[in-house]
mmCIF file of C-alpha atoms and ligand atoms in Angstrom:
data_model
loop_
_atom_site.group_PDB
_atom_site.id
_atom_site.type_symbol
_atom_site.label_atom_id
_atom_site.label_comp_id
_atom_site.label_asym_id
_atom_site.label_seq_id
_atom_site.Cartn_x
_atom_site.Cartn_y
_atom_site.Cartn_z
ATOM 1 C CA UNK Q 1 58.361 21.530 147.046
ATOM 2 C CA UNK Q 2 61.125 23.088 148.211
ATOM 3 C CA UNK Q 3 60.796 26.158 150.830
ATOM 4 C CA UNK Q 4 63.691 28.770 151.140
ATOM 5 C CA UNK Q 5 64.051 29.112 154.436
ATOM 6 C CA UNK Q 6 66.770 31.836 155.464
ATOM 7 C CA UNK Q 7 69.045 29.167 156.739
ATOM 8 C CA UNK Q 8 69.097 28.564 152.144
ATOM 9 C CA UNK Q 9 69.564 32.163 151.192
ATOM 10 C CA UNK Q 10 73.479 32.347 150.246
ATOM 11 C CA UNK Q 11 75.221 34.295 152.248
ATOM 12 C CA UNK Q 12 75.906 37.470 149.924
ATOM 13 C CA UNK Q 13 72.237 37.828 149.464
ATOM 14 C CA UNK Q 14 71.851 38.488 153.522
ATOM 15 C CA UNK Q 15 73.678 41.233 154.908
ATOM 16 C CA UNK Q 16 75.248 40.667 158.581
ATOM 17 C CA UNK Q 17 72.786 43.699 159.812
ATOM 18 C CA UNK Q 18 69.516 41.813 158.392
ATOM 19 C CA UNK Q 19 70.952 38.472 159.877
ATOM 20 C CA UNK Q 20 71.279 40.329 163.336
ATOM 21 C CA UNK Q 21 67.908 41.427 163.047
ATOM 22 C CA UNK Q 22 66.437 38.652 162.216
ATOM 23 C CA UNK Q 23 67.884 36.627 165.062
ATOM 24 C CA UNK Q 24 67.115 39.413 167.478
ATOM 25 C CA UNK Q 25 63.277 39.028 166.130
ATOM 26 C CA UNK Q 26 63.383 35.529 166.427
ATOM 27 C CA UNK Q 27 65.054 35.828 169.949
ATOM 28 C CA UNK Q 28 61.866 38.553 170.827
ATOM 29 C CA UNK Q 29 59.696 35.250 169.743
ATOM 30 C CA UNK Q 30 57.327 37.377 167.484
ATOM 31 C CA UNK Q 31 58.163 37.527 164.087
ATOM 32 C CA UNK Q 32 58.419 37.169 160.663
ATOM 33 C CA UNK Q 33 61.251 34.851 160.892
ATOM 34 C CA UNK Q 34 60.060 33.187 164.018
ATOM 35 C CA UNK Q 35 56.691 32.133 162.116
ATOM 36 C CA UNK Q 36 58.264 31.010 158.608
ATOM 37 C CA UNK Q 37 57.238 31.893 154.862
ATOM 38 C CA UNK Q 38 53.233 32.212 155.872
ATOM 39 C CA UNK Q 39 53.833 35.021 158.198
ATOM 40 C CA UNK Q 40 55.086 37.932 155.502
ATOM 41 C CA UNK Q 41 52.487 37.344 153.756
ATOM 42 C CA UNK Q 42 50.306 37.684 156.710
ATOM 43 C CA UNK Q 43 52.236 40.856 157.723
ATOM 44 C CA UNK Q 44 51.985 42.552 154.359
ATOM 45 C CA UNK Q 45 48.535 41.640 152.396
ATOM 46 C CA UNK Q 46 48.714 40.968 148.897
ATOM 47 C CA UNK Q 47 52.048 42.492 147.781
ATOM 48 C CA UNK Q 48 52.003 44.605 144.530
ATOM 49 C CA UNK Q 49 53.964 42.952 141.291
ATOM 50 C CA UNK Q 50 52.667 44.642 137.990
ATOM 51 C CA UNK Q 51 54.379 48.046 137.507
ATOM 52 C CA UNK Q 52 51.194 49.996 136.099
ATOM 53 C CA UNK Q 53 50.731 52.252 138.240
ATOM 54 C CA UNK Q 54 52.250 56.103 136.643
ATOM 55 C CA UNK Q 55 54.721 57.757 138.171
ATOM 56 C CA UNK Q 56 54.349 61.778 138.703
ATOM 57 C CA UNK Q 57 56.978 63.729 136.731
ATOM 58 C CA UNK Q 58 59.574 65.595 138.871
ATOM 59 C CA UNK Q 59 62.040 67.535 136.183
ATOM 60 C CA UNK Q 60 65.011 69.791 138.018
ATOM 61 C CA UNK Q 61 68.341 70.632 136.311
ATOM 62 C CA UNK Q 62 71.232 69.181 137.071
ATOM 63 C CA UNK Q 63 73.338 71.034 139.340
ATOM 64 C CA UNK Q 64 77.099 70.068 138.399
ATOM 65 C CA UNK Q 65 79.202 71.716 141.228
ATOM 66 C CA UNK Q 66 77.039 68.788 143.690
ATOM 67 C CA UNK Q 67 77.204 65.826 141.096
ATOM 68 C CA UNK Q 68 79.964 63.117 140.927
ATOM 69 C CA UNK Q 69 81.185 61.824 137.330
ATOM 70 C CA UNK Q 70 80.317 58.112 138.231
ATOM 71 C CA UNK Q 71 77.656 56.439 136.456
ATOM 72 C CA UNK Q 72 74.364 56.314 138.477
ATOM 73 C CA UNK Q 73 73.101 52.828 139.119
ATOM 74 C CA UNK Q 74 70.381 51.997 136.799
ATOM 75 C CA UNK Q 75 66.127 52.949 138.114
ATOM 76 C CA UNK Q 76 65.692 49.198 138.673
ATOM 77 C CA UNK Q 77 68.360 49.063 141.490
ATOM 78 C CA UNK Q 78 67.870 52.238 143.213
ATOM 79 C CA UNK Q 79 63.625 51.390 143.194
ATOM 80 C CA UNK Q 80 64.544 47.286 143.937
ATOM 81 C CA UNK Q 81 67.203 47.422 146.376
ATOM 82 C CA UNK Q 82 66.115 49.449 149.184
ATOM 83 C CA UNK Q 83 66.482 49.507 153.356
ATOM 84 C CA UNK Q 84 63.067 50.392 154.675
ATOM 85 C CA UNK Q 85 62.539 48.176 157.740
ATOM 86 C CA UNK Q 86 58.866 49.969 157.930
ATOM 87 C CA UNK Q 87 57.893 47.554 154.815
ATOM 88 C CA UNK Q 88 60.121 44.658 155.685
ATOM 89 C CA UNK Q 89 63.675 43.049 156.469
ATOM 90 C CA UNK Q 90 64.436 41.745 152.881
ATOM 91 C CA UNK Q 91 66.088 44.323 150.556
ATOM 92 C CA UNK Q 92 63.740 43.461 148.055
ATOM 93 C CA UNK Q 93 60.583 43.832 150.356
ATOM 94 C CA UNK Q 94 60.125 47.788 150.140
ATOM 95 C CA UNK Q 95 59.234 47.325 146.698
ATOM 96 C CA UNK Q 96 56.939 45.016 147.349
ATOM 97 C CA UNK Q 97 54.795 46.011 150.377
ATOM 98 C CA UNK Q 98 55.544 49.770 150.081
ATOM 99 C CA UNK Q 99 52.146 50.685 147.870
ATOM 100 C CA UNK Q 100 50.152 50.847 151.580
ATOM 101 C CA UNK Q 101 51.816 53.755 151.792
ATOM 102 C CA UNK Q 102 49.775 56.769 151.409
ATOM 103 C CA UNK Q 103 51.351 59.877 150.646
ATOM 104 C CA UNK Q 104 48.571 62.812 149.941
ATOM 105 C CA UNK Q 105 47.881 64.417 151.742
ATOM 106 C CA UNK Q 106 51.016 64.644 153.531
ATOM 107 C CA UNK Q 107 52.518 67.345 156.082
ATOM 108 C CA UNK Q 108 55.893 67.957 158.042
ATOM 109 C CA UNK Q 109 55.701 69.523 161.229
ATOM 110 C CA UNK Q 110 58.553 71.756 161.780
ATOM 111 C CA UNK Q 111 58.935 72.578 165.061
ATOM 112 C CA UNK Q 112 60.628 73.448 168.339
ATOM 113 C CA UNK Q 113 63.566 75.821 168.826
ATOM 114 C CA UNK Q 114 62.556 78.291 166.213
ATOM 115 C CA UNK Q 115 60.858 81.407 165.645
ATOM 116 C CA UNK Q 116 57.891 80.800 163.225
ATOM 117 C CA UNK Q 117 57.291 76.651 163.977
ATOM 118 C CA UNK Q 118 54.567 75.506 161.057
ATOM 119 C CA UNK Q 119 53.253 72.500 159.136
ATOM 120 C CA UNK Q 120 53.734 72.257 155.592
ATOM 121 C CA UNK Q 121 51.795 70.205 153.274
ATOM 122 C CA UNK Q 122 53.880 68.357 150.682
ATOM 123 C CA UNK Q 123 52.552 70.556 147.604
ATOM 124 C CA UNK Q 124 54.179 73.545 149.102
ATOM 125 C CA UNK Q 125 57.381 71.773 150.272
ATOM 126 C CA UNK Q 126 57.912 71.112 146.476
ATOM 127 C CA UNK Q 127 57.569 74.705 145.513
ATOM 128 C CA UNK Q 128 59.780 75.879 148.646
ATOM 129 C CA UNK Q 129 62.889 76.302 146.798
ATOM 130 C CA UNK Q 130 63.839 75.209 142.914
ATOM 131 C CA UNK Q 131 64.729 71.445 142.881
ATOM 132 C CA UNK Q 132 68.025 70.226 141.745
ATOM 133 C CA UNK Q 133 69.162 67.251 140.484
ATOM 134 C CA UNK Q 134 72.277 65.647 142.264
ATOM 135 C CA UNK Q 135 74.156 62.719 141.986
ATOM 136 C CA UNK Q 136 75.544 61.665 144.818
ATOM 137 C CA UNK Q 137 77.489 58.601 146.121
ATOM 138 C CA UNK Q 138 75.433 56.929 148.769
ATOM 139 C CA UNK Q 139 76.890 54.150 151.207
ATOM 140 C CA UNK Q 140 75.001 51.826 153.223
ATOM 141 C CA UNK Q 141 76.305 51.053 156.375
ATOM 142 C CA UNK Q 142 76.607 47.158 155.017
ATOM 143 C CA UNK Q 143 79.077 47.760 152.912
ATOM 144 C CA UNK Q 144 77.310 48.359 149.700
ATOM 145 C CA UNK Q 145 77.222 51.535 147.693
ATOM 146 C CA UNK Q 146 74.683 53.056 144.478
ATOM 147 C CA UNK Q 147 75.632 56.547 143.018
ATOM 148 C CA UNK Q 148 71.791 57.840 142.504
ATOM 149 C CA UNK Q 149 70.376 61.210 140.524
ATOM 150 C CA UNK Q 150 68.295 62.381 143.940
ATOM 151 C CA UNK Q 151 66.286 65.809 143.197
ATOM 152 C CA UNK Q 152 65.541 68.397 146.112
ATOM 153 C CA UNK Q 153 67.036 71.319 147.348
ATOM 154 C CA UNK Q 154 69.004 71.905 150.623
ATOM 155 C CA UNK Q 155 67.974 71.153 153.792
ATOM 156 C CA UNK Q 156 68.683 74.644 155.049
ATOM 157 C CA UNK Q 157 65.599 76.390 153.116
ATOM 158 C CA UNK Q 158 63.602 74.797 156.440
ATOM 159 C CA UNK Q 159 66.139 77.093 158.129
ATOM 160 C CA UNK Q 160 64.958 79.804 156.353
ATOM 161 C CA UNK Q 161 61.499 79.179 156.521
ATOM 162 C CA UNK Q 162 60.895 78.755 160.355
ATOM 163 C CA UNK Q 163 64.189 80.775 161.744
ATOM 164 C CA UNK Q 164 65.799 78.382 164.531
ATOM 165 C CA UNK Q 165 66.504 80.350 167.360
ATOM 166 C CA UNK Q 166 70.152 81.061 169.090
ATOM 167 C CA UNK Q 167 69.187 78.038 170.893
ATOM 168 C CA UNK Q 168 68.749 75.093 168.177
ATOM 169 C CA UNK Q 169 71.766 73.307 168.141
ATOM 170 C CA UNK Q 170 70.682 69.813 166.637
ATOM 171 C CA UNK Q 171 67.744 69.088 164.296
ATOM 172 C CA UNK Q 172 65.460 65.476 165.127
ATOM 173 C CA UNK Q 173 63.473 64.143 162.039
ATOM 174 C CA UNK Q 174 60.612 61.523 162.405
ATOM 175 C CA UNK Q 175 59.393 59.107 159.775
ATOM 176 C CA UNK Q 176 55.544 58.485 159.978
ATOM 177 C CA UNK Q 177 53.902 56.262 162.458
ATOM 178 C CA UNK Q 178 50.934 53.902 161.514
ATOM 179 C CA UNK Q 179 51.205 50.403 161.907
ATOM 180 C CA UNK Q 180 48.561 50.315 158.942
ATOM 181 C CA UNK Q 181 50.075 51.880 156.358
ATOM 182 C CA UNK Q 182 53.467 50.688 157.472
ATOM 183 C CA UNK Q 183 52.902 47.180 158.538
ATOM 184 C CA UNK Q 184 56.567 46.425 159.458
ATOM 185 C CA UNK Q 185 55.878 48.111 162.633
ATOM 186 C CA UNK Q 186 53.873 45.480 163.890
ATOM 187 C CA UNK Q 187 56.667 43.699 164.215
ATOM 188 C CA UNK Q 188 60.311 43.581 165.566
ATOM 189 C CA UNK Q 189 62.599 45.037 167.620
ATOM 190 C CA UNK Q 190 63.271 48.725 165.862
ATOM 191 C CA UNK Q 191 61.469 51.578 168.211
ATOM 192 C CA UNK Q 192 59.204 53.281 166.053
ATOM 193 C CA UNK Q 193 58.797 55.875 164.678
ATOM 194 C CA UNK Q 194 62.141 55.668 163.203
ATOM 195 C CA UNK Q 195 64.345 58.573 164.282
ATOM 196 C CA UNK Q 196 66.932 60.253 163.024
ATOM 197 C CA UNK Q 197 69.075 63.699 163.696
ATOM 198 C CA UNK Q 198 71.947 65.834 162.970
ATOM 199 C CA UNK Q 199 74.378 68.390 164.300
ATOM 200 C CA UNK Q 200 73.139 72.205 163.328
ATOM 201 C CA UNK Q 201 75.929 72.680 160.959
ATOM 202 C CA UNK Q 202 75.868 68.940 159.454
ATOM 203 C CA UNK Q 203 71.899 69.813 159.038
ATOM 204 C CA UNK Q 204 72.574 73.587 157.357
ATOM 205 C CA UNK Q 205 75.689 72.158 154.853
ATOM 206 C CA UNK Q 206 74.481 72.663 151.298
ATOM 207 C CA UNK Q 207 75.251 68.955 150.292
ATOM 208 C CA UNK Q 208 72.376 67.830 152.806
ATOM 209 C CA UNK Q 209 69.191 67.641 150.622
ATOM 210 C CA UNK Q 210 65.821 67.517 151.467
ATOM 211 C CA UNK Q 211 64.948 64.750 148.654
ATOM 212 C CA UNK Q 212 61.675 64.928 147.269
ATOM 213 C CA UNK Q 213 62.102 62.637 143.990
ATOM 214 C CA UNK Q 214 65.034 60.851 141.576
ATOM 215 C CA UNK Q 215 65.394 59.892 138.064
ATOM 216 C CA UNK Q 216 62.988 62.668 136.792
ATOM 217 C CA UNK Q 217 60.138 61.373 139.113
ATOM 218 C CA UNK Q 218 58.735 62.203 142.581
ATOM 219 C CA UNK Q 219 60.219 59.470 145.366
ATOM 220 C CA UNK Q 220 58.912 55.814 144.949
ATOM 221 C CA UNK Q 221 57.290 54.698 148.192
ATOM 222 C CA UNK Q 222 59.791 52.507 148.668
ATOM 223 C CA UNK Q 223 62.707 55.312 148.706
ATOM 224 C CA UNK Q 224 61.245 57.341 151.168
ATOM 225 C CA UNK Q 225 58.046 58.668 149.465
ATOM 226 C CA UNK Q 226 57.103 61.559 149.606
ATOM 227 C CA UNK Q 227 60.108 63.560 151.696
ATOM 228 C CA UNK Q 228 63.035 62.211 153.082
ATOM 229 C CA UNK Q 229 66.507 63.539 153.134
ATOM 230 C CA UNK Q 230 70.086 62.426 151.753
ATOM 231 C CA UNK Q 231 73.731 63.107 153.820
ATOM 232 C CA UNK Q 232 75.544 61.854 151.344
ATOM 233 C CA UNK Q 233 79.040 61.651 153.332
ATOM 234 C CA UNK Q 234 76.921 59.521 156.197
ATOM 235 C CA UNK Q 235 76.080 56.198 156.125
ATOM 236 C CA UNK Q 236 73.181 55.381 154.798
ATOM 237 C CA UNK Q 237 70.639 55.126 158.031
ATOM 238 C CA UNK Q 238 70.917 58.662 158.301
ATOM 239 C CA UNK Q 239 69.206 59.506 154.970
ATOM 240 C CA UNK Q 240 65.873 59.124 156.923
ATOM 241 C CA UNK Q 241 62.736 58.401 154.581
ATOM 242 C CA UNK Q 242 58.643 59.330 154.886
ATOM 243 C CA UNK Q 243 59.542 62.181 157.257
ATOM 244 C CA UNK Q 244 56.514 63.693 159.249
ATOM 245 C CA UNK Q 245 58.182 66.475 161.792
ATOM 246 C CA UNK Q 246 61.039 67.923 161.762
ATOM 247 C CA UNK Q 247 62.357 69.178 165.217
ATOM 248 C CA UNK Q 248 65.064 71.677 166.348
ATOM 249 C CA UNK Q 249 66.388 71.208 169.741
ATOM 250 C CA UNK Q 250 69.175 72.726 172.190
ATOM 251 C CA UNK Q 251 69.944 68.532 173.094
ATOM 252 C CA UNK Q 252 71.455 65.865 171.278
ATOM 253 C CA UNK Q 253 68.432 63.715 170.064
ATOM 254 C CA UNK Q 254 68.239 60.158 170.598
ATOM 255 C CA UNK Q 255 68.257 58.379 167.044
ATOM 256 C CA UNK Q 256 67.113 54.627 166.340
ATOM 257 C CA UNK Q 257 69.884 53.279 165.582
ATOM 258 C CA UNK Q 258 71.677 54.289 168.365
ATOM 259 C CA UNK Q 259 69.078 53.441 170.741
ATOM 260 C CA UNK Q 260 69.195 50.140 168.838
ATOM 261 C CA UNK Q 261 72.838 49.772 168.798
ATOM 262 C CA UNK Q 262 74.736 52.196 170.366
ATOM 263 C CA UNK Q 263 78.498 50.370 170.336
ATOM 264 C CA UNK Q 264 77.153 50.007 166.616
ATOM 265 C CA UNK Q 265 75.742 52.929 165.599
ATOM 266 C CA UNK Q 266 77.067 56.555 166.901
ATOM 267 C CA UNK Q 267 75.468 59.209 166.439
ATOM 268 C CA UNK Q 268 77.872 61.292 163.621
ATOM 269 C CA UNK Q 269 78.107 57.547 161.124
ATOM 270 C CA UNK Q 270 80.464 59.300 158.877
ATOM 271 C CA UNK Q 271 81.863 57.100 156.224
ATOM 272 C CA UNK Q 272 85.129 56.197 157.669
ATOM 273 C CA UNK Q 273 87.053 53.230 156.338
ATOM 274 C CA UNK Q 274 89.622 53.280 159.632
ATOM 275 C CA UNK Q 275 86.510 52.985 161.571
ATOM 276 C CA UNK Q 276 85.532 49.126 161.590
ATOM 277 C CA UNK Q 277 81.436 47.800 162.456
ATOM 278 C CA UNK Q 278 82.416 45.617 165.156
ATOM 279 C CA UNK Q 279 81.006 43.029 163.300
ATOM 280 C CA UNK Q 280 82.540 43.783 159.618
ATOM 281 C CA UNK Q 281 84.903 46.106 157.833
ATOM 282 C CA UNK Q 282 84.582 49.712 156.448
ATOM 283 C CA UNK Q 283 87.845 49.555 154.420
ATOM 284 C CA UNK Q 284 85.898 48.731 151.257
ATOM 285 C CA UNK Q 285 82.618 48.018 149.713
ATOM 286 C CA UNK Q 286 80.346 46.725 146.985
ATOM 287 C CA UNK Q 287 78.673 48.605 144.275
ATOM 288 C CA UNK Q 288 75.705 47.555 143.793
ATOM 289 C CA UNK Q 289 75.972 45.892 139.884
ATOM 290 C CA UNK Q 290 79.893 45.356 140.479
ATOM 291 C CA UNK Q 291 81.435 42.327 141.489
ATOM 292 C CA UNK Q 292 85.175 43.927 142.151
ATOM 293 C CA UNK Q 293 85.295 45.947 145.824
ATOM 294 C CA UNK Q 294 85.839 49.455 145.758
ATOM 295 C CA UNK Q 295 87.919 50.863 148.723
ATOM 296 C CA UNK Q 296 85.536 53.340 150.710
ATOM 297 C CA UNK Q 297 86.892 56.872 150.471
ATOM 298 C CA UNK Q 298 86.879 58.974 153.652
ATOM 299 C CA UNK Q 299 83.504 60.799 154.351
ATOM 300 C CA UNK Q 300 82.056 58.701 151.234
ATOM 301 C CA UNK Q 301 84.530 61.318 148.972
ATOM 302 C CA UNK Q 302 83.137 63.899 150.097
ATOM 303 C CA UNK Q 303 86.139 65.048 152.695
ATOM 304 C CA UNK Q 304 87.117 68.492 150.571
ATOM 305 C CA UNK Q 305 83.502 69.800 151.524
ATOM 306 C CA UNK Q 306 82.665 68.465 154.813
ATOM 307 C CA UNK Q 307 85.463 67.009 156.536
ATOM 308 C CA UNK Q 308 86.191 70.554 158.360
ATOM 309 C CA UNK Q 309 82.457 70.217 160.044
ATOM 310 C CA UNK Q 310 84.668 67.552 162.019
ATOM 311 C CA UNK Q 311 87.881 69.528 162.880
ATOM 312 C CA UNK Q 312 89.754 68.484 166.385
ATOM 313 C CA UNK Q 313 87.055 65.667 166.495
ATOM 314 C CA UNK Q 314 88.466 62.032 167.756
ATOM 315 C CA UNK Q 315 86.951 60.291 164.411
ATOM 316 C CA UNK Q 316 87.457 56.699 166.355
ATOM 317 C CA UNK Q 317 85.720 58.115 169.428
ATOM 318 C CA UNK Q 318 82.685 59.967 167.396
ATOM 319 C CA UNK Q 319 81.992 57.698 164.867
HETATM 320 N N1 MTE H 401 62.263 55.439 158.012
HETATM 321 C C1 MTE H 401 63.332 54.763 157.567
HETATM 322 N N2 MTE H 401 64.336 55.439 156.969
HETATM 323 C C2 MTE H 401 65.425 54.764 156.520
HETATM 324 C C3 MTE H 401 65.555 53.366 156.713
HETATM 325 C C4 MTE H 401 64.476 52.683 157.350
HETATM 326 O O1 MTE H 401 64.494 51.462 157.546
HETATM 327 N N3 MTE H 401 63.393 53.411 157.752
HETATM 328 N N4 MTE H 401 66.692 52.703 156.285
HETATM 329 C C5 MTE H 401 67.905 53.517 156.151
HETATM 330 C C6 MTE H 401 69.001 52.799 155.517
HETATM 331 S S1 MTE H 401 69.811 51.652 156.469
HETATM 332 C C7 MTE H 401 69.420 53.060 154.239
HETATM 333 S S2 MTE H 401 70.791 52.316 153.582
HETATM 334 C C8 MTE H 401 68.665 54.003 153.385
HETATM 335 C C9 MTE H 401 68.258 53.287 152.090
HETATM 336 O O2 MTE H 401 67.700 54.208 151.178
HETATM 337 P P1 MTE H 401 67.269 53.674 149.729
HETATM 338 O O3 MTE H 401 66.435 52.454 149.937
HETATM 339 O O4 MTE H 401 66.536 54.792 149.068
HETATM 340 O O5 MTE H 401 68.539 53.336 148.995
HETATM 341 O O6 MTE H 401 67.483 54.504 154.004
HETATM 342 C C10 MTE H 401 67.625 54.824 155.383
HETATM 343 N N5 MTE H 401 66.419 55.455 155.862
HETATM 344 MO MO1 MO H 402 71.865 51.297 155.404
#
């Protein structure tokens, strides 16, 4: 019998992040590519294949004004083709291992630089504000893009709800912790909890949603269940998933992929084809389902709404 080992996976199937990871684990002598085929399996229990489980209903109305005309990949790839190093390296892992996952009860902490800090359980978030659906462009930092139908509502309803002070200048958000449900952080080099944060004004722009579902159904596991959010004109690793707290802070928070990376990773990530990974290029990317390359617009297409957030910025130097 023949084994895949990674070394067999054709290159297109392996993006150059998950290859750097990969070795990195290796190189930390611990992991699932250090100990072969055996060791996912080990990592993640029995992974889930039949689909039977149902899916709770989450209807919202599109809102037009937010929505680009593209066609929205199709359910399969936005629920198959996920980043979610919590369940896993592979792209198709999340949907595998992600049922562990528990997510009622759940509650966000919102806290620090604000008048009325509270937790909120995940019932209530829903009811917060009305949901919207939006289809937005989303690009992974890899180079590969999905337009997806998200629903939420924006981010800046938390605003409202706990009143940052004069003082909150940045907003930190924290995926769970819990090596149980989340059995990826047993294992490689990513500091968990995963962490994530934005700039006030990035934060309180009506395009960034607080995401509580797509495709007329509360989030898959896999896509960040049950809260995450979506910056649509930011790469992809900002769109943090399974959030827990939400902080507000006078200081620039420390984020995990800029711990992990910082020449890398910077802290803004706006889509920016002059901006180069030092290890690939931004000028264009795939679609997931398309084999032609579509040039990446600046700030994902979104640079008529947001690109005065970044006014007398150096774009090379902030990236
Ligand atoms: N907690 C957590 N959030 C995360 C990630 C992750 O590994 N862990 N991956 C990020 C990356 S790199 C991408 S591209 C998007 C993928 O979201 P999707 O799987 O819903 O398309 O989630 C982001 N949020
Ligand atoms: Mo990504």
């Amino acid at each position: 019998m023949l084994i895949k080992k990674p070394d067999d996976v054709v290159g297109s199937e392996i993006t150059p992040r998950e290859q750097f990871m990969n070795r990195r684990s290796f190189l930390a002598g611990t992991t699932v590519a250090g100990l072969g085929v055996g060791a996912g399996a080990y990592l993640f229990g029995r992974s889930r294949s039949s689909q039977a489980e149902s899916v709770q209903k989450l209807s919202a109305p599109r809102r037009a004004d937010f929505s680009v005309d593209e066609k929205p990949n199709s359910y399969k790839d936005v629920t198959t083709y996920n980043n979610f190093y919590e369940f896993g390296l592979g792209k198709d892992q999340p949907a595998e291992n992600a049922h562990t996952l528990k997510t009622r009860p759940w509650t966000v902490k919102i806290e620090g630089e604000v008048a009325k800090s509270r937790t909120i359980g995940i019932e209530e978030l829903l009811k917060l504000a009305p949901l919207e659906e939006r289809v937005y462009r989303f690009r992974c930092v890899e180079a590969w893009s999905m337009v997806v139908p998200w629903i939420g509502f924006s981010f800046s309803e938390i605003a409202k709800l706990v009143q940052p002070t004069s003082r909150a200048k940045y907003v930190q958000l924290v995926t769970l912790k819990d090596t149980v449900q989340m059995p990826g952080q047993k294992s490689w080099a990513l500091d968990w909890p995963y962490l994530e944060a934005l700039r006030m004004d990035e934060a309180m722009h009506p395009l960034t949603l607080l995401c509580l579902g797509l495709y007329g159904e509360v989030l898959p596991n896999q896509n960040g269940a049950p809260v995450r959010l979506i910056i649509p004109w930011k790469y992809g690793f900002k769109s943090i998933k399974s959030v827990v707290a939400i902080r507000f802070t006078e200081e620039m928070p420390t984020t995990t992929w800029a711990k992990q990376g910082p020449s890398e990773y910077g802290f803004y990530a706006n889509v920016n084809p002059e901006v180069d990974h030092p290890r690939w290029s931004q000028a264009s990317e795939r679609r997931i389902g398309e084999l032609r390359r579509r040039k990446t617009l600046p700030f994902n297409g979104y640079a008529d709404q947001v690109a005065k957030l970044y006014q007398g910025m150096d774009l090379q130097r902030f990236f």
